[in-house]
Amino acid sequence: AGLGSMLLLDAGATFSGSFTLPNKPGSGWIIISSSHMSLLPKQGNRIEPNSSTGNTLYPTQKDAMPKIITTNLSGLPCFKTQNSAHHYRFVGLEITADINVLNSYGLMFLGDASANQNSLDKVPTDFIVDRCYIHGHSNATVMKSGVILNCANSAVIESHISDFHSIGYDTYAIGGTNGPGPFIIRNNYLEAAGENILFGGAAPAIPNLVPSDIEVRNNYFFKPFSWKVDHPDYAGK
């Protein structure tokens, strides 16, 4: 697909693998979207995965989404980027890890924290995560993060990002160390056992970089008591 394309993925279909977003020439956006956006909230409204759609074939919002699922037991994400990749928008997708993946280190790697991305000209830019359901699962030992923003000029909006937790590792719903910004994080449900949002926490590969111009507005941060050791609702892990 060239820039300026829209990819409509069938609602309810499953796409298994770890997908790389290439750097492509030209202008415009590549939009990856559910085929049944009419059953999902309109732009400006947050996804609620278990809410009813009123449709018998796709009874809940998550049923009206295509599922992108990583089955890689080594922890590869659902999406990762090439250097300088740009202009991708994800709309109305469920993004998760297979129940047999016990160690996941992030589901969306938008940019790279390693020395492979050691200068600003290599930074991917212009990504929008829009009304997506991004989640881990409770069976995991490490379910580290949802969206990692090691990129520029990007946004996570009106999405539901949940079930990120681990034994012995820090966790976060949204984070980043090696992207300059600006970032918009607006009107999301964000659930993680460590930080709901984390920028920093490690030295960037780009010298002297500080993630900057970050808007965090109208988000709901949540941590379930099922994760809290001394609480009656603690689930044992």
PDB file of C-alpha atoms in Angstrom:
ATOM      1  CA  ALA A   1       0.000   0.000   0.000  1.00  0.00           C
ATOM      2  CA  GLY A   2       1.304   3.419  -0.933  1.00  0.00           C
ATOM      3  CA  LEU A   3       0.862   6.607   1.041  1.00  0.00           C
ATOM      4  CA  GLY A   4      -2.682   7.827   0.546  1.00  0.00           C
ATOM      5  CA  SER A   5      -4.155   4.299   0.889  1.00  0.00           C
ATOM      6  CA  MET A   6      -6.846   3.014   3.225  1.00  0.00           C
ATOM      7  CA  LEU A   7      -6.673  -0.642   4.308  1.00  0.00           C
ATOM      8  CA  LEU A   8     -10.056  -1.903   5.526  1.00  0.00           C
ATOM      9  CA  LEU A   9      -9.628  -5.042   7.630  1.00  0.00           C
ATOM     10  CA  ASP A  10     -12.649  -7.286   8.101  1.00  0.00           C
ATOM     11  CA  ALA A  11     -14.314  -6.845  11.487  1.00  0.00           C
ATOM     12  CA  GLY A  12     -13.892 -10.016  13.534  1.00  0.00           C
ATOM     13  CA  ALA A  13     -10.989 -11.329  11.431  1.00  0.00           C
ATOM     14  CA  THR A  14      -7.655 -12.213  13.073  1.00  0.00           C
ATOM     15  CA  PHE A  15      -4.297 -11.216  11.604  1.00  0.00           C
ATOM     16  CA  SER A  16      -1.459 -13.054  13.361  1.00  0.00           C
ATOM     17  CA  GLY A  17       2.155 -11.926  13.254  1.00  0.00           C
ATOM     18  CA  SER A  18       4.557  -9.081  13.875  1.00  0.00           C
ATOM     19  CA  PHE A  19       4.171  -6.451  11.162  1.00  0.00           C
ATOM     20  CA  THR A  20       6.787  -3.890  10.094  1.00  0.00           C
ATOM     21  CA  LEU A  21       5.712  -0.425   8.966  1.00  0.00           C
ATOM     22  CA  PRO A  22       8.096   0.591   6.145  1.00  0.00           C
ATOM     23  CA  ASN A  23       9.405   4.016   5.243  1.00  0.00           C
ATOM     24  CA  LYS A  24       7.581   4.847   1.993  1.00  0.00           C
ATOM     25  CA  PRO A  25       8.059   7.757  -0.407  1.00  0.00           C
ATOM     26  CA  GLY A  26       5.374  10.269  -1.251  1.00  0.00           C
ATOM     27  CA  SER A  27       2.716  12.051   0.777  1.00  0.00           C
ATOM     28  CA  GLY A  28      -0.575  11.258   2.470  1.00  0.00           C
ATOM     29  CA  TRP A  29      -1.504   8.744   5.158  1.00  0.00           C
ATOM     30  CA  ILE A  30      -1.801   4.977   5.204  1.00  0.00           C
ATOM     31  CA  ILE A  31      -4.950   4.344   7.246  1.00  0.00           C
ATOM     32  CA  ILE A  32      -5.513   0.859   8.694  1.00  0.00           C
ATOM     33  CA  SER A  33      -9.120   0.604   9.821  1.00  0.00           C
ATOM     34  CA  SER A  34     -11.989  -1.689  10.745  1.00  0.00           C
ATOM     35  CA  SER A  35     -14.490  -2.434   7.989  1.00  0.00           C
ATOM     36  CA  HIS A  36     -17.317  -1.669  10.471  1.00  0.00           C
ATOM     37  CA  MET A  37     -16.415   1.740  11.877  1.00  0.00           C
ATOM     38  CA  SER A  38     -20.123   2.608  11.748  1.00  0.00           C
ATOM     39  CA  LEU A  39     -20.592   0.320  14.802  1.00  0.00           C
ATOM     40  CA  LEU A  40     -17.857   2.076  16.799  1.00  0.00           C
ATOM     41  CA  PRO A  41     -17.969   5.460  18.550  1.00  0.00           C
ATOM     42  CA  LYS A  42     -17.643   8.497  16.341  1.00  0.00           C
ATOM     43  CA  GLN A  43     -14.413  10.469  16.443  1.00  0.00           C
ATOM     44  CA  GLY A  44     -14.217  12.417  19.700  1.00  0.00           C
ATOM     45  CA  ASN A  45     -15.584   9.512  21.771  1.00  0.00           C
ATOM     46  CA  ARG A  46     -13.567   6.889  23.644  1.00  0.00           C
ATOM     47  CA  ILE A  47     -13.773   3.180  22.789  1.00  0.00           C
ATOM     48  CA  GLU A  48     -15.506   0.946  25.372  1.00  0.00           C
ATOM     49  CA  PRO A  49     -14.652  -2.598  24.216  1.00  0.00           C
ATOM     50  CA  ASN A  50     -17.498  -4.421  25.965  1.00  0.00           C
ATOM     51  CA  SER A  51     -20.223  -1.888  25.198  1.00  0.00           C
ATOM     52  CA  SER A  52     -23.102  -2.975  22.997  1.00  0.00           C
ATOM     53  CA  THR A  53     -23.264  -2.013  19.350  1.00  0.00           C
ATOM     54  CA  GLY A  54     -26.901  -3.078  18.905  1.00  0.00           C
ATOM     55  CA  ASN A  55     -25.802  -5.364  16.055  1.00  0.00           C
ATOM     56  CA  THR A  56     -26.441  -9.122  16.343  1.00  0.00           C
ATOM     57  CA  LEU A  57     -23.399 -10.116  14.230  1.00  0.00           C
ATOM     58  CA  TYR A  58     -21.019  -7.802  16.106  1.00  0.00           C
ATOM     59  CA  PRO A  59     -22.677  -7.386  19.520  1.00  0.00           C
ATOM     60  CA  THR A  60     -19.872  -5.489  21.284  1.00  0.00           C
ATOM     61  CA  GLN A  61     -17.425  -2.854  20.132  1.00  0.00           C
ATOM     62  CA  LYS A  62     -14.507  -5.288  20.282  1.00  0.00           C
ATOM     63  CA  ASP A  63     -16.467  -7.706  18.065  1.00  0.00           C
ATOM     64  CA  ALA A  64     -16.624  -4.965  15.414  1.00  0.00           C
ATOM     65  CA  MET A  65     -12.835  -4.720  15.317  1.00  0.00           C
ATOM     66  CA  PRO A  66     -10.283  -6.781  13.386  1.00  0.00           C
ATOM     67  CA  LYS A  67      -7.754  -8.369  15.740  1.00  0.00           C
ATOM     68  CA  ILE A  68      -3.997  -7.935  15.255  1.00  0.00           C
ATOM     69  CA  ILE A  69      -2.301 -10.529  17.472  1.00  0.00           C
ATOM     70  CA  THR A  70       1.336 -11.352  18.036  1.00  0.00           C
ATOM     71  CA  THR A  71       1.945 -15.066  18.502  1.00  0.00           C
ATOM     72  CA  ASN A  72       5.729 -14.656  18.823  1.00  0.00           C
ATOM     73  CA  LEU A  73       6.924 -16.295  22.043  1.00  0.00           C
ATOM     74  CA  SER A  74      10.096 -14.153  22.065  1.00  0.00           C
ATOM     75  CA  GLY A  75       8.053 -11.022  22.610  1.00  0.00           C
ATOM     76  CA  LEU A  76       8.000  -9.356  19.175  1.00  0.00           C
ATOM     77  CA  PRO A  77       5.323  -6.631  18.984  1.00  0.00           C
ATOM     78  CA  CYS A  78       2.255  -6.520  16.760  1.00  0.00           C
ATOM     79  CA  PHE A  79       3.686  -3.442  15.004  1.00  0.00           C
ATOM     80  CA  LYS A  80       7.194  -2.044  14.681  1.00  0.00           C
ATOM     81  CA  THR A  81       8.688   0.599  12.402  1.00  0.00           C
ATOM     82  CA  GLN A  82      11.591   1.050  10.044  1.00  0.00           C
ATOM     83  CA  ASN A  83      13.758   4.118  10.494  1.00  0.00           C
ATOM     84  CA  SER A  84      12.030   7.279   9.201  1.00  0.00           C
ATOM     85  CA  ALA A  85       8.682   5.527   8.585  1.00  0.00           C
ATOM     86  CA  HIS A  86       5.855   8.058   8.623  1.00  0.00           C
ATOM     87  CA  HIS A  87       2.132   8.784   8.319  1.00  0.00           C
ATOM     88  CA  TYR A  88       0.316   5.708   9.592  1.00  0.00           C
ATOM     89  CA  ARG A  89      -3.083   5.913  11.310  1.00  0.00           C
ATOM     90  CA  PHE A  90      -4.636   2.942  13.150  1.00  0.00           C
ATOM     91  CA  VAL A  91      -8.410   3.188  13.605  1.00  0.00           C
ATOM     92  CA  GLY A  92     -10.753   0.765  15.352  1.00  0.00           C
ATOM     93  CA  LEU A  93      -8.320  -2.143  15.780  1.00  0.00           C
ATOM     94  CA  GLU A  94      -7.912  -4.678  18.574  1.00  0.00           C
ATOM     95  CA  ILE A  95      -4.185  -5.188  19.193  1.00  0.00           C
ATOM     96  CA  THR A  96      -3.037  -7.877  21.617  1.00  0.00           C
ATOM     97  CA  ALA A  97      -0.811 -10.884  22.360  1.00  0.00           C
ATOM     98  CA  ASP A  98      -1.812 -14.528  22.101  1.00  0.00           C
ATOM     99  CA  ILE A  99      -2.638 -16.215  25.412  1.00  0.00           C
ATOM    100  CA  ASN A 100       0.441 -18.452  24.951  1.00  0.00           C
ATOM    101  CA  VAL A 101       2.770 -15.413  24.825  1.00  0.00           C
ATOM    102  CA  LEU A 102       3.947 -15.169  28.431  1.00  0.00           C
ATOM    103  CA  ASN A 103       6.624 -12.512  27.905  1.00  0.00           C
ATOM    104  CA  SER A 104       5.646  -9.476  25.827  1.00  0.00           C
ATOM    105  CA  TYR A 105       7.802  -6.333  25.824  1.00  0.00           C
ATOM    106  CA  GLY A 106       5.366  -4.038  24.042  1.00  0.00           C
ATOM    107  CA  LEU A 107       2.591  -4.319  21.440  1.00  0.00           C
ATOM    108  CA  MET A 108       3.239  -1.200  19.327  1.00  0.00           C
ATOM    109  CA  PHE A 109       6.856  -0.061  18.833  1.00  0.00           C
ATOM    110  CA  LEU A 110       6.477   3.291  17.079  1.00  0.00           C
ATOM    111  CA  GLY A 111      10.168   4.053  16.759  1.00  0.00           C
ATOM    112  CA  ASP A 112      13.205   2.361  18.272  1.00  0.00           C
ATOM    113  CA  ALA A 113      14.935   2.872  21.614  1.00  0.00           C
ATOM    114  CA  SER A 114      18.184   1.241  20.493  1.00  0.00           C
ATOM    115  CA  ALA A 115      21.350   2.613  18.879  1.00  0.00           C
ATOM    116  CA  ASN A 116      19.735   1.807  15.521  1.00  0.00           C
ATOM    117  CA  GLN A 117      17.887   5.119  16.006  1.00  0.00           C
ATOM    118  CA  ASN A 118      20.705   7.406  17.143  1.00  0.00           C
ATOM    119  CA  SER A 119      19.934  10.624  15.238  1.00  0.00           C
ATOM    120  CA  LEU A 120      16.862  12.749  14.634  1.00  0.00           C
ATOM    121  CA  ASP A 121      16.789  12.033  10.888  1.00  0.00           C
ATOM    122  CA  LYS A 122      16.092   8.360  11.665  1.00  0.00           C
ATOM    123  CA  VAL A 123      13.096   9.046  13.911  1.00  0.00           C
ATOM    124  CA  PRO A 124       9.719   7.805  12.578  1.00  0.00           C
ATOM    125  CA  THR A 125       7.042  10.480  12.577  1.00  0.00           C
ATOM    126  CA  ASP A 126       3.298  11.086  12.265  1.00  0.00           C
ATOM    127  CA  PHE A 127       1.436   8.168  13.846  1.00  0.00           C
ATOM    128  CA  ILE A 128      -2.112   8.260  15.190  1.00  0.00           C
ATOM    129  CA  VAL A 129      -3.603   5.491  17.326  1.00  0.00           C
ATOM    130  CA  ASP A 130      -7.330   6.263  17.177  1.00  0.00           C
ATOM    131  CA  ARG A 131     -10.148   4.396  18.968  1.00  0.00           C
ATOM    132  CA  CYS A 132      -8.142   1.177  19.321  1.00  0.00           C
ATOM    133  CA  TYR A 133      -8.409  -1.564  21.958  1.00  0.00           C
ATOM    134  CA  ILE A 134      -4.854  -2.487  22.975  1.00  0.00           C
ATOM    135  CA  HIS A 135      -4.483  -5.006  25.763  1.00  0.00           C
ATOM    136  CA  GLY A 136      -2.447  -7.722  27.399  1.00  0.00           C
ATOM    137  CA  HIS A 137      -3.776 -10.764  29.233  1.00  0.00           C
ATOM    138  CA  SER A 138      -3.675 -11.962  32.832  1.00  0.00           C
ATOM    139  CA  ASN A 139      -1.778 -15.184  32.080  1.00  0.00           C
ATOM    140  CA  ALA A 140       1.488 -13.373  31.326  1.00  0.00           C
ATOM    141  CA  THR A 141       4.633 -13.129  33.432  1.00  0.00           C
ATOM    142  CA  VAL A 142       5.739  -9.999  31.528  1.00  0.00           C
ATOM    143  CA  MET A 143       3.164  -7.837  29.746  1.00  0.00           C
ATOM    144  CA  LYS A 144       5.268  -4.707  29.623  1.00  0.00           C
ATOM    145  CA  SER A 145       3.595  -2.001  27.566  1.00  0.00           C
ATOM    146  CA  GLY A 146       0.927  -1.022  25.079  1.00  0.00           C
ATOM    147  CA  VAL A 147       2.189   1.838  22.896  1.00  0.00           C
ATOM    148  CA  ILE A 148       5.835   2.957  22.878  1.00  0.00           C
ATOM    149  CA  LEU A 149       6.295   6.431  21.404  1.00  0.00           C
ATOM    150  CA  ASN A 150       9.915   6.607  20.283  1.00  0.00           C
ATOM    151  CA  CYS A 151       8.783   8.809  17.419  1.00  0.00           C
ATOM    152  CA  ALA A 152       7.763  12.389  16.617  1.00  0.00           C
ATOM    153  CA  ASN A 153       4.531  14.284  16.020  1.00  0.00           C
ATOM    154  CA  SER A 154       2.207  11.476  17.119  1.00  0.00           C
ATOM    155  CA  ALA A 155      -0.986  10.907  19.091  1.00  0.00           C
ATOM    156  CA  VAL A 156      -2.897   8.262  21.028  1.00  0.00           C
ATOM    157  CA  ILE A 157      -6.550   9.255  21.233  1.00  0.00           C
ATOM    158  CA  GLU A 158      -9.863   7.801  22.445  1.00  0.00           C
ATOM    159  CA  SER A 159      -8.394   4.317  22.905  1.00  0.00           C
ATOM    160  CA  HIS A 160      -8.634   1.641  25.606  1.00  0.00           C
ATOM    161  CA  ILE A 161      -5.204   0.376  26.707  1.00  0.00           C
ATOM    162  CA  SER A 162      -5.296  -2.196  29.508  1.00  0.00           C
ATOM    163  CA  ASP A 163      -3.881  -5.232  31.315  1.00  0.00           C
ATOM    164  CA  PHE A 164      -0.181  -4.293  31.401  1.00  0.00           C
ATOM    165  CA  HIS A 165       1.603  -5.785  34.402  1.00  0.00           C
ATOM    166  CA  SER A 166       4.569  -8.011  35.130  1.00  0.00           C
ATOM    167  CA  ILE A 167       6.610  -9.823  37.725  1.00  0.00           C
ATOM    168  CA  GLY A 168       9.992  -8.123  38.130  1.00  0.00           C
ATOM    169  CA  TYR A 169       9.629  -5.529  35.323  1.00  0.00           C
ATOM    170  CA  ASP A 170       8.323  -1.977  35.196  1.00  0.00           C
ATOM    171  CA  THR A 171       5.168  -1.629  33.103  1.00  0.00           C
ATOM    172  CA  TYR A 172       3.230   1.182  31.423  1.00  0.00           C
ATOM    173  CA  ALA A 173       0.290   1.662  29.079  1.00  0.00           C
ATOM    174  CA  ILE A 174       2.082   4.379  27.066  1.00  0.00           C
ATOM    175  CA  GLY A 175       5.756   5.288  27.252  1.00  0.00           C
ATOM    176  CA  GLY A 176       8.864   6.382  25.424  1.00  0.00           C
ATOM    177  CA  THR A 177      12.542   7.248  25.834  1.00  0.00           C
ATOM    178  CA  ASN A 178      13.929   7.984  22.355  1.00  0.00           C
ATOM    179  CA  GLY A 179      11.378  10.172  20.573  1.00  0.00           C
ATOM    180  CA  PRO A 180      11.446  13.973  20.586  1.00  0.00           C
ATOM    181  CA  GLY A 181       7.686  14.598  20.490  1.00  0.00           C
ATOM    182  CA  PRO A 182       5.392  16.415  20.280  1.00  0.00           C
ATOM    183  CA  PHE A 183       2.838  13.899  21.555  1.00  0.00           C
ATOM    184  CA  ILE A 184      -0.889  14.076  22.246  1.00  0.00           C
ATOM    185  CA  ILE A 185      -2.355  11.551  24.715  1.00  0.00           C
ATOM    186  CA  ARG A 186      -6.026  12.437  24.940  1.00  0.00           C
ATOM    187  CA  ASN A 187      -9.229  10.807  26.225  1.00  0.00           C
ATOM    188  CA  ASN A 188      -7.908   7.270  26.719  1.00  0.00           C
ATOM    189  CA  TYR A 189      -8.487   4.552  29.305  1.00  0.00           C
ATOM    190  CA  LEU A 190      -4.980   3.648  30.536  1.00  0.00           C
ATOM    191  CA  GLU A 191      -4.310   0.691  32.835  1.00  0.00           C
ATOM    192  CA  ALA A 192      -0.870  -0.466  33.976  1.00  0.00           C
ATOM    193  CA  ALA A 193       0.643  -1.772  37.198  1.00  0.00           C
ATOM    194  CA  GLY A 194       3.723   0.485  37.100  1.00  0.00           C
ATOM    195  CA  GLU A 195       3.223   3.868  35.429  1.00  0.00           C
ATOM    196  CA  ASN A 196       0.097   4.485  33.407  1.00  0.00           C
ATOM    197  CA  ILE A 197       2.267   6.866  31.332  1.00  0.00           C
ATOM    198  CA  LEU A 198       6.093   6.952  31.422  1.00  0.00           C
ATOM    199  CA  PHE A 199       8.514   9.143  29.490  1.00  0.00           C
ATOM    200  CA  GLY A 200      12.189   8.736  30.314  1.00  0.00           C
ATOM    201  CA  GLY A 201      13.430   6.127  32.748  1.00  0.00           C
ATOM    202  CA  ALA A 202      16.387   5.266  30.474  1.00  0.00           C
ATOM    203  CA  ALA A 203      19.047   7.163  28.559  1.00  0.00           C
ATOM    204  CA  PRO A 204      18.014   7.985  24.980  1.00  0.00           C
ATOM    205  CA  ALA A 205      20.085   6.670  22.079  1.00  0.00           C
ATOM    206  CA  ILE A 206      19.879  10.141  20.469  1.00  0.00           C
ATOM    207  CA  PRO A 207      22.380  12.373  22.314  1.00  0.00           C
ATOM    208  CA  ASN A 208      20.804  14.986  24.621  1.00  0.00           C
ATOM    209  CA  LEU A 209      17.252  14.136  23.546  1.00  0.00           C
ATOM    210  CA  VAL A 210      14.431  15.018  25.949  1.00  0.00           C
ATOM    211  CA  PRO A 211      10.859  13.988  24.986  1.00  0.00           C
ATOM    212  CA  SER A 212       9.008  17.323  24.905  1.00  0.00           C
ATOM    213  CA  ASP A 213       5.707  19.074  24.172  1.00  0.00           C
ATOM    214  CA  ILE A 214       3.529  16.280  25.582  1.00  0.00           C
ATOM    215  CA  GLU A 215      -0.193  16.926  26.075  1.00  0.00           C
ATOM    216  CA  VAL A 216      -1.942  14.576  28.517  1.00  0.00           C
ATOM    217  CA  ARG A 217      -5.615  15.449  28.814  1.00  0.00           C
ATOM    218  CA  ASN A 218      -8.942  13.800  29.760  1.00  0.00           C
ATOM    219  CA  ASN A 219      -7.495  10.311  30.320  1.00  0.00           C
ATOM    220  CA  TYR A 220      -8.756   7.800  32.893  1.00  0.00           C
ATOM    221  CA  PHE A 221      -5.900   6.115  34.821  1.00  0.00           C
ATOM    222  CA  PHE A 222      -6.785   2.835  36.525  1.00  0.00           C
ATOM    223  CA  LYS A 223      -5.137   0.027  38.490  1.00  0.00           C
ATOM    224  CA  PRO A 224      -7.375  -2.913  39.501  1.00  0.00           C
ATOM    225  CA  PHE A 225      -7.246  -4.166  43.091  1.00  0.00           C
ATOM    226  CA  SER A 226      -6.791  -7.684  41.651  1.00  0.00           C
ATOM    227  CA  TRP A 227      -3.097  -6.702  41.263  1.00  0.00           C
ATOM    228  CA  LYS A 228      -2.682  -5.438  44.861  1.00  0.00           C
ATOM    229  CA  VAL A 229      -1.153  -8.063  47.128  1.00  0.00           C
ATOM    230  CA  ASP A 230      -2.825  -6.995  50.401  1.00  0.00           C
ATOM    231  CA  HIS A 231      -6.292  -6.380  48.970  1.00  0.00           C
ATOM    232  CA  PRO A 232      -9.253  -8.820  49.333  1.00  0.00           C
ATOM    233  CA  ASP A 233      -9.676  -8.817  45.531  1.00  0.00           C
ATOM    234  CA  TYR A 234      -6.044  -9.833  44.876  1.00  0.00           C
ATOM    235  CA  ALA A 235      -6.008 -12.496  42.132  1.00  0.00           C
ATOM    236  CA  GLY A 236      -2.786 -14.179  43.229  1.00  0.00           C
ATOM    237  CA  LYS A 237      -0.291 -12.747  40.725  1.00  0.00           C
TER     238      LYS A 237
END
